[in-house]
Each structure stands twice: as structure tokens, then as C-alpha cells.
């Protein structure tokens, strides 16, 4: 029970940190290209991760872990950041944030496929209901939908769910922050090459808000959040703790309201309360 509660607490901290990712990305892509933002954030995070691994004298991953680390890198280091940055050129941050409500279902599915988990059938009922609530909220929240933006966000959710589940499975033996650190290092040569070839033509005119956005997604979204998130998934279960992601759209919308001055409606409050109940139900029947 203590381990499970620690897992849920750690996972919630990770969700809160991740909630700022899309608003920060939305701000950053106003001055940086999606490809540069994706590669730069990975390079910066990889340097911090490498420093931690060196200072704390962590052992290198086994050769057999490299494939799983590559899956994590493709999913959360490259795929999700790039696809969301591209999507935010077509849709608002508020519209993109609500797609995150589909992430728990994607994570749970990959947790079953890759992590060998077998939740209670009622878990799937609450999980599906929670995802349906968030999806319905997404469809009614604003009228600024874009087929291109929505498809990019859907693809981002799929690759991210795979990366979360694969990373959680690996973190049981390698450690949570070690998983994302090694995944960042594995992707570093490719990301560094992309960063150099997509440098802005000029650094003049790049606003302070864009620099702050880049710093946030590089340090918090790309590294610190995963320290708590992968630990939570490993301790509390991929499918169970993954349901906390249902709360991420609403944390994100509150941040978007503060950062981008977007309206927070009464519907958001109602949907939040309904989603919390779904998270509680999914947690009860997660094992």
C-alpha cells in the first residue's frame, strides 16, 4: 500500500510538471521552428542527464536494454515533442492540451502489450469513460480545430504512450531518471545534428517568453518530470498511475489561462470533477 501511494504521489508530481509542456511549447514555437525546438530541448536535457549519470556514478545499461531505450527515445525524446510542436502551428494550446486525456488509455494499452500488466475489466470501463469525457470536452471546448493539427496530436499520443510504457517497464530495473537520461544520451548525436542544421537565422527578435518556454521544456518537461513520472509508473503500475494523465489537460488549461490568458469555462470544471471520479475508479480496479 505504501509503495502504491508513493507511486501515485510521484506520478502526480510528474503530471503537474508535464502540464506546462504544451503551453510552454506554444509560446516557444512563436520564435523557434518545431525542429529546432525539438532537437534543442533534447540536447540541453541530455547534457543535464549526462552530468547526473557521471556525478552519481551510474552503471551503463546492459546491451539488452538498448532496444527499449531506443523505443523510449523515439517516443518521448523525438516523437512526442516534434509532433506536438508541429500540431501547435495549426491548433491552440487549449485545444491540444485536451488530447492528453487520451494518453492514459494509450499508456494502459501499451502497458498490457509491453509491460505484461492485466488490469481488472472494470479498470477499462473507467479508463474508457474518462477518455470519452476528455474527448467530448475537446470537441466542444473551442471551434479552432484543424484536421492536420488533430492528426498530429493523435500520432503524438500514440508514440508517447508507447514511450511511457516502455520506459516504465525498463525503470523497474534501471531506475526512473536513469531511463530518460540514457534515452536522451542515445538520441544525442541525431538531435545535436538536427539542432545545428536548424539554427535560427538570427537570434535577434527572439522574445524572453520563447527562451523561458525553451528552458522549461528542456529541463522540466524533458528530464525532471520523467524522474517523478517513471518512478510513479514503476511503483504504482503503468496502467493504474497512467490514469493520472486524465488530470493533465485541466492542469494544463489552468496554466494556459495564466500564461496565454485563455478562458476557463464552467464546462471545464464539470469535466474535471467527472474525470477525477474516473481516475479514482480506475485506481480502485487497477489490479
mmCIF file of N, CA and C in Angstrom, residues 27 37 60 65 78 85 98 112 119 135 138 154 166 193 247 256:
data_model
loop_
_atom_site.group_PDB
_atom_site.id
_atom_site.type_symbol
_atom_site.label_atom_id
_atom_site.label_comp_id
_atom_site.label_asym_id
_atom_site.label_seq_id
_atom_site.Cartn_x
_atom_site.Cartn_y
_atom_site.Cartn_z
ATOM 1 N N UNK A 27 4.282 28.779 -26.669
ATOM 2 C CA UNK A 27 4.992 30.056 -26.589
ATOM 3 C C UNK A 27 6.301 29.987 -27.372
ATOM 4 N N UNK A 37 13.288 23.451 -31.904
ATOM 5 C CA UNK A 37 12.819 23.331 -30.531
ATOM 6 C C UNK A 37 12.927 21.892 -30.044
ATOM 7 N N UNK A 60 26.425 1.715 -16.753
ATOM 8 C CA UNK A 60 25.858 1.768 -18.095
ATOM 9 C C UNK A 60 24.765 0.708 -18.239
ATOM 10 N N UNK A 65 19.263 -3.734 -23.014
ATOM 11 C CA UNK A 65 18.357 -2.617 -22.722
ATOM 12 C C UNK A 65 18.339 -1.562 -23.825
ATOM 13 N N UNK A 78 11.927 12.245 -29.161
ATOM 14 C CA UNK A 78 11.798 12.761 -30.526
ATOM 15 C C UNK A 78 10.333 12.898 -30.950
ATOM 16 N N UNK A 85 4.876 19.999 -31.349
ATOM 17 C CA UNK A 85 5.339 21.309 -31.827
ATOM 18 C C UNK A 85 4.766 21.608 -33.207
ATOM 19 N N UNK A 98 -6.219 19.090 -24.405
ATOM 20 C CA UNK A 98 -7.242 18.116 -24.070
ATOM 21 C C UNK A 98 -7.002 16.755 -24.719
ATOM 22 N N UNK A 112 -0.162 -3.169 -21.156
ATOM 23 C CA UNK A 112 -0.594 -4.564 -21.289
ATOM 24 C C UNK A 112 0.265 -5.293 -22.324
ATOM 25 N N UNK A 119 -4.987 -5.461 -15.908
ATOM 26 C CA UNK A 119 -5.942 -4.779 -15.024
ATOM 27 C C UNK A 119 -7.302 -5.467 -15.012
ATOM 28 N N UNK A 135 -12.356 13.521 -24.404
ATOM 29 C CA UNK A 135 -12.525 13.678 -25.855
ATOM 30 C C UNK A 135 -13.729 14.563 -26.170
ATOM 31 N N UNK A 138 -12.873 18.014 -25.544
ATOM 32 C CA UNK A 138 -12.015 18.550 -26.608
ATOM 33 C C UNK A 138 -12.851 19.016 -27.792
ATOM 34 N N UNK A 154 -2.924 13.239 -32.325
ATOM 35 C CA UNK A 154 -3.257 11.827 -32.135
ATOM 36 C C UNK A 154 -2.009 10.957 -32.293
ATOM 37 N N UNK A 166 7.104 1.661 -22.219
ATOM 38 C CA UNK A 166 8.422 1.026 -22.366
ATOM 39 C C UNK A 166 9.387 1.535 -21.315
ATOM 40 N N UNK A 193 22.845 16.993 -34.323
ATOM 41 C CA UNK A 193 22.977 17.280 -35.755
ATOM 42 C C UNK A 193 21.789 18.096 -36.256
ATOM 43 N N UNK A 247 -5.876 14.000 -15.619
ATOM 44 C CA UNK A 247 -5.934 15.306 -14.970
ATOM 45 C C UNK A 247 -5.053 16.338 -15.667
ATOM 46 N N UNK A 256 -2.486 27.460 -19.103
ATOM 47 C CA UNK A 256 -2.701 28.223 -20.334
ATOM 48 C C UNK A 256 -3.491 29.493 -20.050
#
